[in-house]
Structures are given as C-alpha cells and as structure tokens.
Coordinates of C-alpha atoms (C1' of nucleotides) in Angstrom, one line a residue:
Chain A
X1371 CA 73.7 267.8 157.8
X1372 CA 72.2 268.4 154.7
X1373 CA 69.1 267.6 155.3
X1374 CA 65.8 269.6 154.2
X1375 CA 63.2 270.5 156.2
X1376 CA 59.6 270.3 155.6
X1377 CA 56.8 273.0 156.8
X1378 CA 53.5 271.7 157.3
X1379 CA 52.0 273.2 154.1
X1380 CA 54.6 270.9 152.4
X1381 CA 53.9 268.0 154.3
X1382 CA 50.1 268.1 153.5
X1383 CA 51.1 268.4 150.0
X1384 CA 52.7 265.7 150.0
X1385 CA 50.6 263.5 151.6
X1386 CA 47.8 264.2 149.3
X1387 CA 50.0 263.8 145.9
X1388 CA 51.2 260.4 147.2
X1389 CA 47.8 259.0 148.6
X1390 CA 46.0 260.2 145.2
X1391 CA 49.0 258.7 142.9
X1392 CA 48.6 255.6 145.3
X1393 CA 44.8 255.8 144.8
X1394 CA 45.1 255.2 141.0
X1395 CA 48.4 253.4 140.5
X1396 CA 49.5 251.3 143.4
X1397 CA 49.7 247.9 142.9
X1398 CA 47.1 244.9 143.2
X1399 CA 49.0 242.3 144.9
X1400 CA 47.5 239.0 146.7
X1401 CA 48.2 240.3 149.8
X1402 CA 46.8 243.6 149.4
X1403 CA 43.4 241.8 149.0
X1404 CA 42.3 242.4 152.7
X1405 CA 44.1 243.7 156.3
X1406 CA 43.9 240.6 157.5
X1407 CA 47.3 240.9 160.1
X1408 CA 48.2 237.4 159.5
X1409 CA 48.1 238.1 155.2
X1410 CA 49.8 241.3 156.1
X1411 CA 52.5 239.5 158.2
X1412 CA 53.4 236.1 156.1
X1413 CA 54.1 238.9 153.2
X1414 CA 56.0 241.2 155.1
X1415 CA 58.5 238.2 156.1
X1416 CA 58.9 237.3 152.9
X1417 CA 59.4 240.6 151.5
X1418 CA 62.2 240.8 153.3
X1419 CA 65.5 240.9 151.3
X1420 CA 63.3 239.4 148.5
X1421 CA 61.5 241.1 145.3
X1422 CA 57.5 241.1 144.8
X1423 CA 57.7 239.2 141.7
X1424 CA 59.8 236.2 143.6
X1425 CA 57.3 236.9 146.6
X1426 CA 54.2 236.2 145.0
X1427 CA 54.2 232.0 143.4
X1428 CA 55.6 231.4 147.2
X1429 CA 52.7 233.1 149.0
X1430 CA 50.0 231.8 146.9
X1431 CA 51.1 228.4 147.8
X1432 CA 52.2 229.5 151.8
X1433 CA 48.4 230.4 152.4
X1434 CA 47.1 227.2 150.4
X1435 CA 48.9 225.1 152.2
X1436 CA 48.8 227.3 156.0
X1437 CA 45.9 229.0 155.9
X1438 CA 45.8 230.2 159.4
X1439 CA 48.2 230.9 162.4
X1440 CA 47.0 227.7 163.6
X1441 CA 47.6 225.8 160.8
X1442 CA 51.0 227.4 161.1
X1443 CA 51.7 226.7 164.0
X1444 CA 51.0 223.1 164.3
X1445 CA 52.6 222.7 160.5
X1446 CA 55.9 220.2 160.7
X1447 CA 59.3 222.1 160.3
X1448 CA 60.1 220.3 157.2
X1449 CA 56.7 220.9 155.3
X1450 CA 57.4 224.8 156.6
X1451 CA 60.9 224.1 155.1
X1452 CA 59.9 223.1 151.6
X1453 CA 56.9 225.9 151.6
X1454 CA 60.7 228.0 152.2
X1455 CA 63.0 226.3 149.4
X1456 CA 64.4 229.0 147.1
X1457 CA 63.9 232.1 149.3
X1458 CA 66.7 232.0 151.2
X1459 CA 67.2 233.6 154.6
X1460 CA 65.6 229.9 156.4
X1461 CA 65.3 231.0 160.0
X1462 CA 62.6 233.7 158.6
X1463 CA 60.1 230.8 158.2
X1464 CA 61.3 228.7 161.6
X1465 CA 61.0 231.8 163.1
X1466 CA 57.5 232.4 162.3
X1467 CA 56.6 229.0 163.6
X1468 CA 57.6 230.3 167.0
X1469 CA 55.9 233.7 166.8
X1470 CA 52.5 231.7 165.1
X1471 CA 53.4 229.4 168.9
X1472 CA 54.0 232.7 171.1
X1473 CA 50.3 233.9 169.4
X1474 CA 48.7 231.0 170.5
X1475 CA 50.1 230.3 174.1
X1476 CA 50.7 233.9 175.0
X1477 CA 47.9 236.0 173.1
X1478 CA 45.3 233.9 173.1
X1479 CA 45.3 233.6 169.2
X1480 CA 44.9 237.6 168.7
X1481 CA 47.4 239.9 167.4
X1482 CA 48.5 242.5 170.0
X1483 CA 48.1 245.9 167.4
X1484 CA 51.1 248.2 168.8
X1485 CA 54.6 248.1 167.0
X1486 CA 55.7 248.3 170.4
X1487 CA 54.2 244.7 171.1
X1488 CA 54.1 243.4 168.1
X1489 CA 58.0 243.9 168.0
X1490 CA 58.5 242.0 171.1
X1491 CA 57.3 238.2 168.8
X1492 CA 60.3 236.3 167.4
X1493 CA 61.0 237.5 164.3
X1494 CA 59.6 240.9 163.9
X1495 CA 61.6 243.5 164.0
X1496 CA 60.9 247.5 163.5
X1497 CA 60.3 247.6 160.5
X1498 CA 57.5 244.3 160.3
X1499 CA 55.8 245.8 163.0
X1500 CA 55.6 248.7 161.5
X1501 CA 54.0 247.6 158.4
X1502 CA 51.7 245.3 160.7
X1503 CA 50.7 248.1 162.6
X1504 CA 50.2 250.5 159.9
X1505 CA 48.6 248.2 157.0
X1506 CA 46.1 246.0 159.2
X1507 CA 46.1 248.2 162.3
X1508 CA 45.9 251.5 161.2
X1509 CA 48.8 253.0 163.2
X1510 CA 50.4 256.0 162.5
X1511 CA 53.7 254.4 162.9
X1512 CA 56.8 254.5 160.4
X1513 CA 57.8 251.3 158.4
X1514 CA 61.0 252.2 157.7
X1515 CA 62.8 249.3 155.1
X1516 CA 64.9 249.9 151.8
X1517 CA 62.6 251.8 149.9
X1518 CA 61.9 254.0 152.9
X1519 CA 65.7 254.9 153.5
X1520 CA 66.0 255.3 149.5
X1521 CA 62.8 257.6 149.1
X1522 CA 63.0 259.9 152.3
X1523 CA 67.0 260.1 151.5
X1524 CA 66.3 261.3 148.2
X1525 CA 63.4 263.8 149.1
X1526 CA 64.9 265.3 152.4
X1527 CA 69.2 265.1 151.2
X1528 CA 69.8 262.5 154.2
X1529 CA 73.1 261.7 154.3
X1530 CA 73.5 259.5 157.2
X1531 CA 75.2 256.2 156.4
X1532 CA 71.7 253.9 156.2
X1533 CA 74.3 250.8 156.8
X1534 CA 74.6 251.7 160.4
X1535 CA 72.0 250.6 162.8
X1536 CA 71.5 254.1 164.7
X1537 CA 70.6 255.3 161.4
X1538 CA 66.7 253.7 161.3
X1539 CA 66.0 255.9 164.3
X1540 CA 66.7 259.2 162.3
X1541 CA 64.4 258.3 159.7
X1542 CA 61.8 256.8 161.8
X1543 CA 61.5 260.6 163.4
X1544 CA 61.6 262.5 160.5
X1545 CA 58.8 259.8 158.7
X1546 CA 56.8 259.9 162.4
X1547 CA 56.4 263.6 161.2
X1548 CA 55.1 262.8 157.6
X1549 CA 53.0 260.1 158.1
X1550 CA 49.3 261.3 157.6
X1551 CA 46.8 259.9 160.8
X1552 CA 44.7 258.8 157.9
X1553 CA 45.8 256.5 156.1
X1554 CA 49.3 255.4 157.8
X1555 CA 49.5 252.1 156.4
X1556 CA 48.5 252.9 152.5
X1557 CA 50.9 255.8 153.0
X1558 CA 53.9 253.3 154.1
X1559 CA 52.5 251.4 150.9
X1560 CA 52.8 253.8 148.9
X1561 CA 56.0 255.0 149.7
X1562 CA 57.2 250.8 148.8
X1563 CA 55.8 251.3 145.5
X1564 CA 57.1 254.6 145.0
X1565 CA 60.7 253.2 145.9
X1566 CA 60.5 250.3 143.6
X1567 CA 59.3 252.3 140.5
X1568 CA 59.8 255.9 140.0
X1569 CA 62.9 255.7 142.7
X1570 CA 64.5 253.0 142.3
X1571 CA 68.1 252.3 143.4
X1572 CA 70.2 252.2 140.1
X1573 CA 67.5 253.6 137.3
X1574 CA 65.6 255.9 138.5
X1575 CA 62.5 258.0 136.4
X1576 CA 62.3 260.8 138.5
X1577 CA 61.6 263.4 135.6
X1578 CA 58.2 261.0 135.7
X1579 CA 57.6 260.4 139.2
X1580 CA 54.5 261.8 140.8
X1581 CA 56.4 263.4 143.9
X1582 CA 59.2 265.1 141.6
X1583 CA 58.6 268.3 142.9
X1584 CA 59.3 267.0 146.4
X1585 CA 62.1 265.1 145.8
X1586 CA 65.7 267.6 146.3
X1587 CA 68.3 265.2 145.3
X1588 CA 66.8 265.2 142.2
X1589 CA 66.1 269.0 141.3
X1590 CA 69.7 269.0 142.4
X1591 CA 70.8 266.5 139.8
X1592 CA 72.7 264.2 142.4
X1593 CA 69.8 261.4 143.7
X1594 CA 72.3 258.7 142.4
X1595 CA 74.3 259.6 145.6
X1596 CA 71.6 258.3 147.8
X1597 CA 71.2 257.1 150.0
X1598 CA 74.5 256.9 151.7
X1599 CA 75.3 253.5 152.6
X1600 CA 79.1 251.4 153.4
X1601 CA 80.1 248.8 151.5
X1602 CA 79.9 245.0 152.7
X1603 CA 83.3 242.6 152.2
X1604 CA 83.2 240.5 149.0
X1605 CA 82.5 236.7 150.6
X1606 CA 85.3 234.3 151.6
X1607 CA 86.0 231.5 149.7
X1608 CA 85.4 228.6 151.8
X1609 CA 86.4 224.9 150.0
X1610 CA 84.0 221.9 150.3
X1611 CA 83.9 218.2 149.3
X1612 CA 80.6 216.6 148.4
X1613 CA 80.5 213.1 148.8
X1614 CA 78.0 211.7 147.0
X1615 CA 77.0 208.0 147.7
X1616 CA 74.4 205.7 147.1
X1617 CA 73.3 202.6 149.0
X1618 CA 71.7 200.2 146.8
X1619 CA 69.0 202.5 144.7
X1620 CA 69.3 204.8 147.9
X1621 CA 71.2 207.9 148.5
X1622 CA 73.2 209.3 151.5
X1623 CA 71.6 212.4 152.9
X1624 CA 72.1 214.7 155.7
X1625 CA 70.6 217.3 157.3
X1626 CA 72.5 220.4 158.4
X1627 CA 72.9 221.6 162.5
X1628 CA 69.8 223.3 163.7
X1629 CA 71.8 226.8 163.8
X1630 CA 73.8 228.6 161.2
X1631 CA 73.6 228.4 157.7
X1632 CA 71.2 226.4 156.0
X1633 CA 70.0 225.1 159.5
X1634 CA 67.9 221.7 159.2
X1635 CA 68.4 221.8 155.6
X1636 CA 69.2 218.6 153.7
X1637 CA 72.6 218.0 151.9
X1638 CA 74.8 215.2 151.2
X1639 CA 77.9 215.4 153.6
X1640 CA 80.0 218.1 152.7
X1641 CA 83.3 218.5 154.0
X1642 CA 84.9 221.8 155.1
X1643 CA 88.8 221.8 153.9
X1644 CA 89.9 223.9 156.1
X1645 CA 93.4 223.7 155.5
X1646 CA 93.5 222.4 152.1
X1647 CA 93.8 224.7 149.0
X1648 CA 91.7 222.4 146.4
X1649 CA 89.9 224.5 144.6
X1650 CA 91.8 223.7 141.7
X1651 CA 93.3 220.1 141.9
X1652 CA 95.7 219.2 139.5
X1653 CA 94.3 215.6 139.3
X1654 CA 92.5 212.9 140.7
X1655 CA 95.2 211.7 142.9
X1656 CA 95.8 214.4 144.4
X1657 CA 92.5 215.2 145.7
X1658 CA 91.8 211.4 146.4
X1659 CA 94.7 211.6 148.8
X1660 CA 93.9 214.6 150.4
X1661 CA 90.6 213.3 151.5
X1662 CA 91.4 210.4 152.2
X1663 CA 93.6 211.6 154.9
X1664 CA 91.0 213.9 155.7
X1665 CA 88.7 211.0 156.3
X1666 CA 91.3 209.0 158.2
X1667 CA 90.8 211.2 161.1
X1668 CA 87.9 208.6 162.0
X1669 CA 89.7 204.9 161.7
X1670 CA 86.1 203.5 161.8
X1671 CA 85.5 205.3 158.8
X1672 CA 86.0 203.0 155.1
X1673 CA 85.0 205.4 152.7
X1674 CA 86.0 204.3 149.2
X1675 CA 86.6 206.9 146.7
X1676 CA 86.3 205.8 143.3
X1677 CA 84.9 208.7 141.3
X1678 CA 85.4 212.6 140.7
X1679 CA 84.0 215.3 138.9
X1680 CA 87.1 217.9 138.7
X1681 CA 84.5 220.4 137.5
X1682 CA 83.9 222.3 141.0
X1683 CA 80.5 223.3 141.4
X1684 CA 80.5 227.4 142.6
X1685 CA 77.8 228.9 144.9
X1686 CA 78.1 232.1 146.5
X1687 CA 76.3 233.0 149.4
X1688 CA 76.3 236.9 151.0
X1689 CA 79.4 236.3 152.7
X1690 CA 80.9 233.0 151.3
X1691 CA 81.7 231.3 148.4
X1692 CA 81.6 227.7 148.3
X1693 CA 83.9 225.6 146.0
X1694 CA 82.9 222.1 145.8
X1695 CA 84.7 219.2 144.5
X1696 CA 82.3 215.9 143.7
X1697 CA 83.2 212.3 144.5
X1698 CA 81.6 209.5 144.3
X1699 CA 82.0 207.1 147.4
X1700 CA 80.9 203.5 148.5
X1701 CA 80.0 203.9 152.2
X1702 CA 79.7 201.0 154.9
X1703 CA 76.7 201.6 158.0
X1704 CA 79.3 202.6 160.0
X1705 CA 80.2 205.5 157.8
X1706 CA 76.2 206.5 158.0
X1707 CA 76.6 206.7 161.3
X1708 CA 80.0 208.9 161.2
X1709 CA 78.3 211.5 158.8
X1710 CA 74.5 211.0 161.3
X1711 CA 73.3 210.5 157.9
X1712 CA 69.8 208.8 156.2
X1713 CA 69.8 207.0 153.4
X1714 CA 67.2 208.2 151.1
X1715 CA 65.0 206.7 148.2
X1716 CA 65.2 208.9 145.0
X1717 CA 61.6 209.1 145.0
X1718 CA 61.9 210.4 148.3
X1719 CA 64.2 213.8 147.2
X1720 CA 61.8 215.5 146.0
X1721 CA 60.5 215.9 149.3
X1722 CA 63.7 217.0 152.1
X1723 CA 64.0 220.7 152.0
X1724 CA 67.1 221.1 149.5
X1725 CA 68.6 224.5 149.6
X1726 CA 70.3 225.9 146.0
X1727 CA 73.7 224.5 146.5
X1728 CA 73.1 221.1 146.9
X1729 CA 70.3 221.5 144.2
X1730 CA 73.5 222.4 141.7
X1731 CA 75.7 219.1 143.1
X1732 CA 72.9 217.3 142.4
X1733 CA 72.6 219.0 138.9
X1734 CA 76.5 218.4 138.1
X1735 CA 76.1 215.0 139.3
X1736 CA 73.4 214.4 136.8
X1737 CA 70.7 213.1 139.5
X1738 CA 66.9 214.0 138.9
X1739 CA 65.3 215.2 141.7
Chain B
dC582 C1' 77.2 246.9 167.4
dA583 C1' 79.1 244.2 163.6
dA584 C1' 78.5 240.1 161.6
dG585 C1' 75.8 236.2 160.1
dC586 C1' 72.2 234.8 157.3
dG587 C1' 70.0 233.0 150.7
dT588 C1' 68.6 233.7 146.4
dG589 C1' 67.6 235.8 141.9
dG590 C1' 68.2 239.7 138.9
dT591 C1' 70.9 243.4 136.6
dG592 C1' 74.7 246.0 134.3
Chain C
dT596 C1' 83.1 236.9 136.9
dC597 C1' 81.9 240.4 139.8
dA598 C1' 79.5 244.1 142.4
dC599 C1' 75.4 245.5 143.9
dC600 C1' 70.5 245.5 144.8
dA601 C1' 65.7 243.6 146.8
dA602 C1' 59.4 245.1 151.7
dG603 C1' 65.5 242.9 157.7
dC604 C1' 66.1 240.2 162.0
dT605 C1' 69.0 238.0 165.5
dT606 C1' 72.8 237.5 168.4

DNA sequence: CAAGCGTGGTG
DNA sequence: TCACCAAGCTT
C-alpha cells in the first residue's frame, strides 16, 4: 500500500553504499572464515531464532567435535543433543542429522547449489537455502529472515503483516529486484548486519546508519512502526510435578517422547496436572494427597512421598509456562518401569542432554550436576 | 495456514 | 513479572 518504489539509479546506489559499508565494517565471525556450504549451513541453523554472540561458543565446539557432514551424520543423537543443550529449538539439530543422512545417500556427499533443491533437505527452509545459496553458492537469490523483513520494511514503507506466511513471498520479489548479481551472498550479509546494528528492532541509530538516505520510514520519523507484525498469545500455564528419586547413590531419569517438546531430552518424571490447580498449595498435605491419587491410577505403582519443596520452580517456554512442584519419592523397580525410566549415577548427569528446566529442578533441589 | 517448538537478553 | 525480540522450520 505504502510501499516505495525504487528506480534502477537508486538501486545501484544502494548496492554500492551497502557492499562498501560491508567492505570496511561487517563483521569477522568464525563462520565467515570461508564458503565452505557445510560452515555456511551449521551457522545458518543455529542462527535461527538465536543471537551471534549465543551462536558463536556453540559453533566453535559443533565443528570441533563434527567436523564434517560425515562426522555428522554418523554422530550419536545424544552426543548431537549435548553439542544442542542451551539453544533451544531441539529438532534443529536432529533434523540436521537427517539432512547430513539425505547428503550422503541421496547426493553423493555434494551439496546440490539451488535454493530450489537445497530447500527440498529436512530442515531447510527458504530462508537457509537462501543464505546457502547466496553465501557459498553465489546465487542471486533472496534470504529473507528478521533482519530482512525489518530493513526492507523500513527502507521501502512495507506494511504487510510479516507474521503471516504469504508475507515472505512479497519481500522475496521486491529483494529478487535489489540483490546485486555480484555479490548476492555478501549483500544478504550485509543486510544481517545492517539489521542487527544500525536497524535494529527497539533502538535503532539510523541518524548514523550508512543507508540513511535510503531508508523512508526514517526521513519520515515513524521506522518504530516497522515492520508490521501480529502479536503472539502470552503462554498457558501448564502445572507439573517433579518427582525426584534416588536409588541408592543413583537417580531416576527419563528421557522425553521422540516428538514434541524437548523430544529425547532427559528429565526426571514430570507429571502433567491436568485437572489440578496446584500451583499454589496451601501445604504439604494437600499436595501429597493429590498426587498420591494421581499416582493411584497405576495400583502397581508404590511411590512414597516423603519430601517437598513448596517453592515451585517457574520456566516459561514460547507458548507455556511450566509450574513445578518438587517431591522427593522412594521408588520400587516396578515404579522404574511405570515411569520407562533409568536410573542414573551422578557422575553420569553431566552427560544426558538436560534441557533448562530440569537444569533449574535440579538447581532448587540442590543436586550438582 | 496456524500452531508448536527453547533460550537468553532487554526495558 | 511481563512483553517482546533474536540469522525459522515443520506439520
């Protein structure tokens, strides 16, 4: 509706400030130390949702420990796990396992160099295989992610709602027009670095940025307003119990459903109170007897709760928040085999995959990883 | 298509 | 405590 058009003298303009500005000021990060697609893919992935500064300790160790797409590949889910811990968003990592796979037995170890193709391994989407195609391909294809929407929204007044999906095809065309031959991928570059300096979401310095004179929301004194994008629904509380139980020096572990959240992750049981409102138990009592018919649902089941922390451990997710009452329990074998659980040498901890949330039980249960 | 899927930082 | 943001993809 609003949006600006460009004529070509303005395009090349543009081009040329940003590559120059790029030239002297863009970033030297460890992945920007060659093409090489599979360096330009295990960053891209991780990028994802995630900051460069969180990015960088976890890809350091990623290519220590998986050098190549073979290595990759034949790496066991756990280890790829762990390499994971603390970024969040699991299934990125399992699912590069199965594109690393689809390489191998598919492409005969080489990257196909199209976003069209490189779109159809599991995992990448448009906008990894348009960053693939552009940084270590040299396509002139867009890469169109947060700082892309933000930037071109800004420059061009695009007011399309960036939350809806049809929206990414708008600003694919209009950036297919931009987007220099030469150059495609350090122009997609630049236009990340661009976006998380000069134009950033919340604080932006445009009276300093190098593209100022391009940039229309801001010579209009209203960039705050984009880009244009819906607002998500706060999480739902969801109410858990943690059981926590140890067997001898050992403690009961279990590892999370292969799909969903946190899938193959390790946890102690936790269990979902659906119907229960115990977020904030009056007492010990009460809770004990709420679980305790909880847990009679199984009659094999002799759980013995003798312990509880009435401090509820808080973890909020994007679209739940988890309230978890502690309790200490003595568990019977059959009870391992009710909750498909392991028992698990402290020693041994250190090494399960452990997402945040059961990183803070453990942390309110005083336990030492 | 809308919803599901983590974590850390900021105001 | 809360809302929102940060190099999205899958179903």
């Amino acid at each position: 509706m609003l949006t600006i058009e460009w004529d070509d003298v303005t395009i090349k303009d543009f081009q040329t400030t940003l590559l120059n500005w790029f030239d002297q000021e863009g970033r030297d990060l460890p992945w920007r130390h060659d093409h090489d697609p599979y360096h330009v893919w295990v960053s891209e992935i991780m990028l994802q949702q995630t900051q460069v500064q969180t990015v960088i300790p976890y890809y350091q160790r990623f290519m220590d420990w998986f050098p190549t797409v073979t290595a990759l590949a034949n790496a066991p889910e756990e280890r790829l796990l762990k390499a994971w811990q603390g970024l969040g968003y699991y299934s990125r990592v399992r699912n590069m396992q199965r594109c690393a796979r689809q390489l191998l037995a598919d492409y005969d170890g080489q990257w196909p160099q199209t976003a069209a193709e490189l779109t159809q391994l599991t995992g990448i989407g448009p906008y990894t295989a348009g960053a693939i195609a552009s940084i270590a391909f040299n396509q002139p294809v867009p890469a169109v992610d947060g700082n892309a929407y933000r930037v071109f929204s800004r420059l061009l007044k695009i007011d399309a709602d960036i939350a809806k999906p049809q929206t990414r095809k708008l600003f694919e065309q209009v950036i297919a027009r931009i987007i220099p031959r030469e150059r495609p991928g350090d122009f997609n570059q630049a236009i990340m670095d661009l976006g998380s300096s000069y134009m950033t979401a919340r604080q932006p310095d445009s009276a300093h940025s190098p593209v100022r004179r391009f940039n229309q929301a801001y010579l209009d004194g209203d960039e705050l307003q984009y880009p244009v994008k819906t607002k998500k629904p706060r999480p739902k509380p969801v109410a858990y119990v943690a059981v926590l139980a140890r067997m001898g020096e050992q403690w009961l572990m279990t590892q999370r459903p292969s799909n969903g959240m946190l899938a193959n992750l390790w946890t102690v049981p936790l269990i979902k109170l659906d119907d229960l409102d115990l977020e904030n138990p009056r007492d010990f009592d009460e809770l004990r007897a709420a679980i305790t018919a909880r847990f009679k649902h199984d009659s094999r089941l002799d759980v013995q709760v003798n312990q509880l922390d009435l401090r509820a451990v808080t973890h909020t997710f994007t679209h739940q928040k988890w309230t978890i009452q502690l309790v200490a329990a003595t568990v019977t074998p059959a009870d391992l085999a009710y909750f498909a659980g392991q028992s698990v040498a402290p020693s041994a901890l250190a090494q399960l995959p452990i997402p945040k949330v059961q990183a803070k039980i453990f942390d309110r249960a005083g336990i030492e990883l």
